[in-house]
mmCIF file of C-alpha atoms and ligand atoms in Angstrom:
data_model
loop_
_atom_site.group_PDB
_atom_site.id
_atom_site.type_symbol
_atom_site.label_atom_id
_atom_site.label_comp_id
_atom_site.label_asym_id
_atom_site.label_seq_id
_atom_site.Cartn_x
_atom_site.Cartn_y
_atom_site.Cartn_z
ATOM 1 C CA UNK A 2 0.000 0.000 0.000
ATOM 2 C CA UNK A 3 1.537 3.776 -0.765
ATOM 3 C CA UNK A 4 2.335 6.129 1.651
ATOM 4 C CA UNK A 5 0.017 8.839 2.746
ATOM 5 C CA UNK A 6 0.088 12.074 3.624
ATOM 6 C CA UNK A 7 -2.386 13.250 6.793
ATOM 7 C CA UNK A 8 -2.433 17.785 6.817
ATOM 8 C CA UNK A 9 -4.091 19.183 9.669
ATOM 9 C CA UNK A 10 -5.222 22.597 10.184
ATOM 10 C CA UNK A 11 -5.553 24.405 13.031
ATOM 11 C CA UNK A 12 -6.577 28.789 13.483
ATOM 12 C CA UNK A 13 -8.879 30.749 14.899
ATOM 13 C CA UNK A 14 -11.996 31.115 12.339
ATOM 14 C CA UNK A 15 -13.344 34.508 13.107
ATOM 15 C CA UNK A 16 -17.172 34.678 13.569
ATOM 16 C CA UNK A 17 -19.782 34.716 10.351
ATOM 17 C CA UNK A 18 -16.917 35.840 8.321
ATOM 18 C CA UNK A 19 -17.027 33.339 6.213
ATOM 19 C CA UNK A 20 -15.052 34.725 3.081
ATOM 20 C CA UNK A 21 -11.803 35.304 5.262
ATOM 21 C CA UNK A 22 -12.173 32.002 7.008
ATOM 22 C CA UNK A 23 -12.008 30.436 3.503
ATOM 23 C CA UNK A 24 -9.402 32.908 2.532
ATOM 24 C CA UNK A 25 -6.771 31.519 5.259
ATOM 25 C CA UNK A 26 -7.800 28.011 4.862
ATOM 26 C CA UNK A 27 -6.377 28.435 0.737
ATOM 27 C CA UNK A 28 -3.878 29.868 2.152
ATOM 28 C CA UNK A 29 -2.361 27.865 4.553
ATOM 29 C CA UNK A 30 -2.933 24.786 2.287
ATOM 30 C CA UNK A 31 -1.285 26.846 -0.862
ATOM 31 C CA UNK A 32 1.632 27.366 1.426
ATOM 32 C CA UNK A 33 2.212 23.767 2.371
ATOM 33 C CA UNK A 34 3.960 20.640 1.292
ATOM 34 C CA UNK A 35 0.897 18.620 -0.808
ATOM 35 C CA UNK A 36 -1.156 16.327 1.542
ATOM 36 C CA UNK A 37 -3.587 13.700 0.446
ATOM 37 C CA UNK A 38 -6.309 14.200 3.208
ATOM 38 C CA UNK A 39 -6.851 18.125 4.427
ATOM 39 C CA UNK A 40 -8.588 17.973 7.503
ATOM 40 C CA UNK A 41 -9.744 21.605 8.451
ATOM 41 C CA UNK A 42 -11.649 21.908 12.274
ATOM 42 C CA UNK A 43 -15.646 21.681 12.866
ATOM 43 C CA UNK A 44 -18.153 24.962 11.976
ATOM 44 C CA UNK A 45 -14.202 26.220 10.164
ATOM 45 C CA UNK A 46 -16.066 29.175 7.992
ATOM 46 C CA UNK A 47 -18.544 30.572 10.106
ATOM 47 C CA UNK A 48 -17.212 30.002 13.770
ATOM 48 C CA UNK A 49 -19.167 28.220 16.846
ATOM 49 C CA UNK A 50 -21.134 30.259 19.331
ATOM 50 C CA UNK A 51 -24.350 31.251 18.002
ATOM 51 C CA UNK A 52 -26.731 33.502 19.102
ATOM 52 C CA UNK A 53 -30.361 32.961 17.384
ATOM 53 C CA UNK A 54 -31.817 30.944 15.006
ATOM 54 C CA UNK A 55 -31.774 33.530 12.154
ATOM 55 C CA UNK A 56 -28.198 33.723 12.242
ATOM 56 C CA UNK A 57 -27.755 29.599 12.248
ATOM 57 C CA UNK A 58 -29.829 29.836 9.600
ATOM 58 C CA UNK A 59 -28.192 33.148 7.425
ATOM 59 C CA UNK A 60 -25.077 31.113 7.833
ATOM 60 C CA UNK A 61 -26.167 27.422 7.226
ATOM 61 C CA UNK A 62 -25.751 26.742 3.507
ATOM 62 C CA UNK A 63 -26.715 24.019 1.248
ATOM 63 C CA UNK A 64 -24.183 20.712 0.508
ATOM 64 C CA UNK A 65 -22.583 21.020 -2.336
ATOM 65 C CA UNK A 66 -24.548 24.113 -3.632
ATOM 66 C CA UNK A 67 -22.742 26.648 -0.809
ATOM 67 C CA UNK A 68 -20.318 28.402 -0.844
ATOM 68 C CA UNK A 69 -18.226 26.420 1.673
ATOM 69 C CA UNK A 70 -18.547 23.418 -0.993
ATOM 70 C CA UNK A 71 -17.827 24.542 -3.882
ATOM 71 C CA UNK A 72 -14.662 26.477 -2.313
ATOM 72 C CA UNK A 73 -13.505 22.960 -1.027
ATOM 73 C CA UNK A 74 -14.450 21.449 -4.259
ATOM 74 C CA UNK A 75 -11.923 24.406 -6.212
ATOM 75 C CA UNK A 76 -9.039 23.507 -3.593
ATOM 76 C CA UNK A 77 -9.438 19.590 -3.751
ATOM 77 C CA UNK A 78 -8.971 20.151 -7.232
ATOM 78 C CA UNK A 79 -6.525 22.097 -7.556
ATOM 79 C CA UNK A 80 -4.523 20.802 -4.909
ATOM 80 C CA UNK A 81 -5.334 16.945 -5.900
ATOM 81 C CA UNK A 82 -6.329 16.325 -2.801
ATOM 82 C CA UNK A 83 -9.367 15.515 -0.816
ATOM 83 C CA UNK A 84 -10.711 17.582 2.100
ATOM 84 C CA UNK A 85 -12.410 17.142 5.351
ATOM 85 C CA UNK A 86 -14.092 20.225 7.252
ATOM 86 C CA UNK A 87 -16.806 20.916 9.257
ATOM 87 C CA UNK A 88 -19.825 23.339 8.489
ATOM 88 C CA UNK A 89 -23.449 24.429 9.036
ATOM 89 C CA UNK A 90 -25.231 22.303 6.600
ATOM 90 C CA UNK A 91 -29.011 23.494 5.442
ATOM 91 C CA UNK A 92 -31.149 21.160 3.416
ATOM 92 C CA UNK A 93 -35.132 22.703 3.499
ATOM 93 C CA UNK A 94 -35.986 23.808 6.941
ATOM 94 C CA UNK A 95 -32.992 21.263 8.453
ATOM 95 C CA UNK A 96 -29.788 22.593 9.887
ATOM 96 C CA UNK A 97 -27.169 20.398 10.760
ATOM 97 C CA UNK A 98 -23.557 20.446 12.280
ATOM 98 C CA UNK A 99 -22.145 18.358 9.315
ATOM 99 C CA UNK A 100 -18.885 17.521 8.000
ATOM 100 C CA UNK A 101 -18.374 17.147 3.944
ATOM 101 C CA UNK A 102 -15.783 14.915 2.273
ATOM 102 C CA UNK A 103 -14.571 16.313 -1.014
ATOM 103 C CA UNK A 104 -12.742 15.088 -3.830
ATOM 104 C CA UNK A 105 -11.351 16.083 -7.260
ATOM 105 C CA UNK A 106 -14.365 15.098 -8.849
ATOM 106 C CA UNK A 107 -17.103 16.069 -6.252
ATOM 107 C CA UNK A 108 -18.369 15.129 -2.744
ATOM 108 C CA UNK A 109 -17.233 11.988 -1.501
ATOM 109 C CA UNK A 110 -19.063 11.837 1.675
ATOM 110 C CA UNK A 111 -21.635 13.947 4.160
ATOM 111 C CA UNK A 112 -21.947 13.557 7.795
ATOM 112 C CA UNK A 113 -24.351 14.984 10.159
ATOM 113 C CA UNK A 114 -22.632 15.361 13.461
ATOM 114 C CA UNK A 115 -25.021 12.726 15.694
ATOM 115 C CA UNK A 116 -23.787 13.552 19.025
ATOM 116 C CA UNK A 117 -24.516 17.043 19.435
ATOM 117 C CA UNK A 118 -22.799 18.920 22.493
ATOM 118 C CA UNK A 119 -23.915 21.443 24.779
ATOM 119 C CA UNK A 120 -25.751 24.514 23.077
ATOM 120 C CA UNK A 121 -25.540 22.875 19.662
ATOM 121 C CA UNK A 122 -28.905 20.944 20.731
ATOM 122 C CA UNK A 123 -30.775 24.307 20.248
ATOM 123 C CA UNK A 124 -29.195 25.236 17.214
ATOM 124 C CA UNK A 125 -28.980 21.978 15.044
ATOM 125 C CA UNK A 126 -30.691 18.900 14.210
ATOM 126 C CA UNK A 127 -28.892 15.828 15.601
ATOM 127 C CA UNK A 128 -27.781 13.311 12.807
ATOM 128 C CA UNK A 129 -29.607 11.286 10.861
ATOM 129 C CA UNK A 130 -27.006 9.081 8.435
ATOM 130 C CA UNK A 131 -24.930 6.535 9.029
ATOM 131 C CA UNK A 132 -21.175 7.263 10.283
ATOM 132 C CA UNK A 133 -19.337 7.994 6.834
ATOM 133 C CA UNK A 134 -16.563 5.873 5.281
ATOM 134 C CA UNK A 135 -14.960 6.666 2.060
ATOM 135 C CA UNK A 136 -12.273 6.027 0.069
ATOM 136 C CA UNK A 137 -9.058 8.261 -0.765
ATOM 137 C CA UNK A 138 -6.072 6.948 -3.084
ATOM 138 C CA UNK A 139 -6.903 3.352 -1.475
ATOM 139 C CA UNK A 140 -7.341 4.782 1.755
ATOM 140 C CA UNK A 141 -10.411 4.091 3.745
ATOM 141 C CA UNK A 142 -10.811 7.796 6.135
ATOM 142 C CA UNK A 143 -14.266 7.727 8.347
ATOM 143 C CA UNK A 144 -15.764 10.658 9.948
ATOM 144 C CA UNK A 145 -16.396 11.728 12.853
ATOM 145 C CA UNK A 146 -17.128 15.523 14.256
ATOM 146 C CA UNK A 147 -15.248 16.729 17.582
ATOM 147 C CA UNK A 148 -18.363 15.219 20.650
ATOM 148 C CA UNK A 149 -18.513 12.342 18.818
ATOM 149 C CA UNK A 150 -15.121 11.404 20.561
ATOM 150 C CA UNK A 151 -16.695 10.588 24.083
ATOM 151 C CA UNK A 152 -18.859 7.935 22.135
ATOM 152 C CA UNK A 153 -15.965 4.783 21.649
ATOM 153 C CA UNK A 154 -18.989 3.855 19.636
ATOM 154 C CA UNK A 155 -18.502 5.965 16.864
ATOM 155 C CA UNK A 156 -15.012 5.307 16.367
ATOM 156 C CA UNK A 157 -15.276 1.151 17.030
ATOM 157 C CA UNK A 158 -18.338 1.509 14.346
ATOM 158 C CA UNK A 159 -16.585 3.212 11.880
ATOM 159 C CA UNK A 160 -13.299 1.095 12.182
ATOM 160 C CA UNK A 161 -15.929 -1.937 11.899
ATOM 161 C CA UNK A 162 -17.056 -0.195 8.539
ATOM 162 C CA UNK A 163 -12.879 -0.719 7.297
ATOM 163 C CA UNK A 164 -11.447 2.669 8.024
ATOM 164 C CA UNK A 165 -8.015 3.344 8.511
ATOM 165 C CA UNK A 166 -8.084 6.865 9.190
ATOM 166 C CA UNK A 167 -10.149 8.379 11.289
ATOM 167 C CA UNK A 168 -10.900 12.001 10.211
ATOM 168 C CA UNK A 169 -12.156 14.178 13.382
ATOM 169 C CA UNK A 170 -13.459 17.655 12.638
ATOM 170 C CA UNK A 171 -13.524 19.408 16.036
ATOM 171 C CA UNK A 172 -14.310 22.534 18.089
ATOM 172 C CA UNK A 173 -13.314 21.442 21.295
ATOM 173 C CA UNK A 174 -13.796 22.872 25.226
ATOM 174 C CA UNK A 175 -13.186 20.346 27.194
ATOM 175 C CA UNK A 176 -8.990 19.580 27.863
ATOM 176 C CA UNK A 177 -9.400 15.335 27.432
ATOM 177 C CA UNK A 178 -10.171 14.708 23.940
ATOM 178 C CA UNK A 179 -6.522 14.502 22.367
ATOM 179 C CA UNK A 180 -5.623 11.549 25.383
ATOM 180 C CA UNK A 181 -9.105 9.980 24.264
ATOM 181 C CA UNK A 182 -8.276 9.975 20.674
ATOM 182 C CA UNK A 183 -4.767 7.936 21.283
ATOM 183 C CA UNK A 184 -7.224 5.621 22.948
ATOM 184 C CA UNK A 185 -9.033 5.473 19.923
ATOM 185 C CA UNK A 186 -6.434 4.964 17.820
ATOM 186 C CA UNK A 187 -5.315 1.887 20.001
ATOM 187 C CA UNK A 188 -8.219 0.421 20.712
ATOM 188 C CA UNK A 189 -9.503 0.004 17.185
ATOM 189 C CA UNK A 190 -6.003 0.431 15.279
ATOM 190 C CA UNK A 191 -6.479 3.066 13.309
ATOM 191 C CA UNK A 192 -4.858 6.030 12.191
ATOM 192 C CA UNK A 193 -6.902 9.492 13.825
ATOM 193 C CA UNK A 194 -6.717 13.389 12.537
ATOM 194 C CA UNK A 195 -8.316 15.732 15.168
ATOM 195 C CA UNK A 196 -8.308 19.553 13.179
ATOM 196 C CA UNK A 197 -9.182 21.599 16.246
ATOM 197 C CA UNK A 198 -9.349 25.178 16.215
ATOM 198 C CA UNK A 199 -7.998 27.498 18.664
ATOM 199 C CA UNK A 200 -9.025 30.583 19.902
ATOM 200 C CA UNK A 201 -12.327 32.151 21.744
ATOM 201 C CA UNK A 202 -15.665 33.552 21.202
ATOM 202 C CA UNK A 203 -17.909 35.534 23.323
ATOM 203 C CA UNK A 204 -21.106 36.695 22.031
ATOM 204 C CA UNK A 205 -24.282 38.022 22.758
ATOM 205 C CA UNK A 206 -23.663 38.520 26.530
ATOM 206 C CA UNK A 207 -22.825 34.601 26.638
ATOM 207 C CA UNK A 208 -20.321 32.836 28.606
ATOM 208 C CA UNK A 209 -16.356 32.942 26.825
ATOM 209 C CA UNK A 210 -15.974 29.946 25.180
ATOM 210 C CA UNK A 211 -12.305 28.651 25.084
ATOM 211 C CA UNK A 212 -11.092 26.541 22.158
ATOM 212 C CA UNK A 213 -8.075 23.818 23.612
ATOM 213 C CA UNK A 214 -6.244 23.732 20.338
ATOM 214 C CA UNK A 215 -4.249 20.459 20.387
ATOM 215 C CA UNK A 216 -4.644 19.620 16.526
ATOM 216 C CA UNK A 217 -2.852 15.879 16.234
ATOM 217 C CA UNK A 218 -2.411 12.586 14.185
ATOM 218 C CA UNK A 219 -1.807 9.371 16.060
ATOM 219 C CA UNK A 220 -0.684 5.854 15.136
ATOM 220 C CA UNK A 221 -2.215 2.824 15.522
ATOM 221 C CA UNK A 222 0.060 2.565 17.932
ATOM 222 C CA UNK A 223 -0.956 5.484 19.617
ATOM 223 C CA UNK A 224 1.540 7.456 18.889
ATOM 224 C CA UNK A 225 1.435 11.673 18.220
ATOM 225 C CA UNK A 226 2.817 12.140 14.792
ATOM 226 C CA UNK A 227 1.567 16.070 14.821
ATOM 227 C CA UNK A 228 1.292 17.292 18.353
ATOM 228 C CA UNK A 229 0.433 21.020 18.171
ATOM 229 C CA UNK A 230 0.049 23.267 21.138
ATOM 230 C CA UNK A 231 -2.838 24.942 22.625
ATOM 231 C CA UNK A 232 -2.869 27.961 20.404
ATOM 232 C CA UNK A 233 -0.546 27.974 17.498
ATOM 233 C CA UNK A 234 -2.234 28.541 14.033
ATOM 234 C CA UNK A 235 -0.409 26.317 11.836
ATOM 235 C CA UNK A 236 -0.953 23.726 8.503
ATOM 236 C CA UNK A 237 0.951 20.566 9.010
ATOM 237 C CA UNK A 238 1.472 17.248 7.392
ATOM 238 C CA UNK A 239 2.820 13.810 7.894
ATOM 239 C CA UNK A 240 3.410 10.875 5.843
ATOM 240 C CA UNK A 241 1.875 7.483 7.241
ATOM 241 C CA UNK A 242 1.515 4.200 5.877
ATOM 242 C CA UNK A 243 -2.026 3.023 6.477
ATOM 243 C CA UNK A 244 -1.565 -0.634 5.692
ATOM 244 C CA UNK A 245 -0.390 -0.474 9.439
ATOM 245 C CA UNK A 246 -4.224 0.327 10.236
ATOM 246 C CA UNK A 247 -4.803 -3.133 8.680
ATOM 247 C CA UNK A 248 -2.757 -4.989 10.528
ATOM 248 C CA UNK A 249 -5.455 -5.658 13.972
ATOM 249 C CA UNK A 250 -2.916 -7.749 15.733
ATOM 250 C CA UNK A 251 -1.317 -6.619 18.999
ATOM 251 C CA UNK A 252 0.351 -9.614 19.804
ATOM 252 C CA UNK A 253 0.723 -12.750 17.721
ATOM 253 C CA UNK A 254 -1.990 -14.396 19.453
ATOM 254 C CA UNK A 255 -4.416 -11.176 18.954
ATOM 255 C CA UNK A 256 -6.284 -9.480 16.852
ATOM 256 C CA UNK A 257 -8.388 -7.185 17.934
ATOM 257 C CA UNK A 258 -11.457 -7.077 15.646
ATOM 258 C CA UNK A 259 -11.349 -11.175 15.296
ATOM 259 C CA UNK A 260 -11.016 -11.497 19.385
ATOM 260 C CA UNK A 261 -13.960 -9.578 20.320
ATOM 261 C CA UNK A 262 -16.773 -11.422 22.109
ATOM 262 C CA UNK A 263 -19.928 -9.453 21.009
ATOM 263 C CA UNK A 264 -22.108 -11.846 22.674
ATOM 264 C CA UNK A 265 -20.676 -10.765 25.872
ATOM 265 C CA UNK A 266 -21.581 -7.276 25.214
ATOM 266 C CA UNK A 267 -25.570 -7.141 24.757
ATOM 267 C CA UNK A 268 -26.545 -5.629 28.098
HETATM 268 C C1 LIG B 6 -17.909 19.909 20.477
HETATM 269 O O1 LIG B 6 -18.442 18.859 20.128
HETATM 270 N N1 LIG B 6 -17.817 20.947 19.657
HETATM 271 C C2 LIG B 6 -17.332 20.042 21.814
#
């Protein structure tokens, strides 16, 4: 199997400007050795903290009509690559924290986030597709949006559904996510790519909300290829080979998807 090469972005998307959050996103990527996968973080054009329904709504656009879309669609293209990022999907009256997959020659994959966290209850409809797996240069990446992390569920499921690399969108508060996702790496063998963002907002009289920054790729060993820091603003990439993420054994005796006992787990 080739090599691959994982980029991760993380920055500080600036609120409902949507234009200059797409502006830095080409630009960081322009600026940068070529990756294969892109992943960019969660809500990455139009920021997090909401305020009302109108302005979900203003802000929420249409998969792959938007703008967000078709500007990922231009840089897969032109970069040959494909890319992962999160954003305010609208389809009718529906909004939805989603995530789109995009290739050279269109969309490759949409996911609506299905564990929705905190505040994002009011604003957005909680999932209603299947956890996404899709294929990149004979790569298998799955999806899964930032929450989704505290849910071994959604990783196990999607590594059950042949992904190697676990693609992770993410806007995250809380400081244990980055430890969880080595976890998940380990635990199912896979390859993970958590794009967080960094930064805060505070708006409409509502509490601050920190971002925790941490953007990283891990191993199926569980080991941090990318580590970034709490708040640098940076593109970076790293080659992997992701026929390791086929490989399930841990010991000679072991594999991990062949020894588990699902009959033990019905409740
Ligand atoms: C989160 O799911 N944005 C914490």
């Amino acid at each position: 199997m080739a090599f691959f090469r994982i980029g991760v972005f993380q920055f500080a998307p600036a609120f409902g400007e949507v234009d200059k959050n797409l502006a830095r996103v080409e630009k960081a990527v322009e600026a940068s050795e070529r990756a294969d996968l892109v992943v960019l973080p969660e809500l990455f054009a139009t920021g997090y903290q909401f305020v009302s329904h109108a302005e979900v709504g203003k802000l929420a656009e249409p998969v792959p009509g938007g703008p967000t879309t078709q500007f990922l669609l231009r840089l897969a293209k032109e970069r040959c690559c494909v890319v992962v990022g999160g954003l305010a999907e609208k389809d009718g009256e529906a909004v939805y924290n989603a995530a789109v997959s995009v290739g050279s020659n269109g969309v490759l994959a949409l996911y609506r986030k299905i564990h929705l966290f905190a505040e994002e209850t009011v604003w957005f409809r909680p999932g209603d597709r299947p956890l996404p797996v899709f294929e990149a240069r004979g790569t298998r990446v799955g999806i899964m949006v930032c929450f989704d992390w505290r849910f071994p569920e959604a990783a196990r499921t999607l590594t059950l559904r042949g992904t190697d690399i676990l693609a992770h969108p993410a806007n995250l508060v809380h400081p244990h996510c980055p430890d969880a996702m080595v976890t998940r790496s380990l635990e199912n063998r896979v390859f993970s790519a958590t794009a967080n963002r960094t930064g805060a907002e505070e708006r409409g009289g509502k509490e601050k909300i920190s971002f925790t920054g941490r953007s990283q790729v891990v191993s199926p060993e569980g080991e941090r290829l990318i580590a970034m820091d709490a708040e640098e603003e940076n593109f970076r990439v790293v080659e992997i080979d992701p026929a390791l993420a086929r490989d399930k054994h841990v010991t000679p005796q072991n594999d991990i998807l062949r020894d588990r006992r699902p009959e033990f787990y019905e409740r």
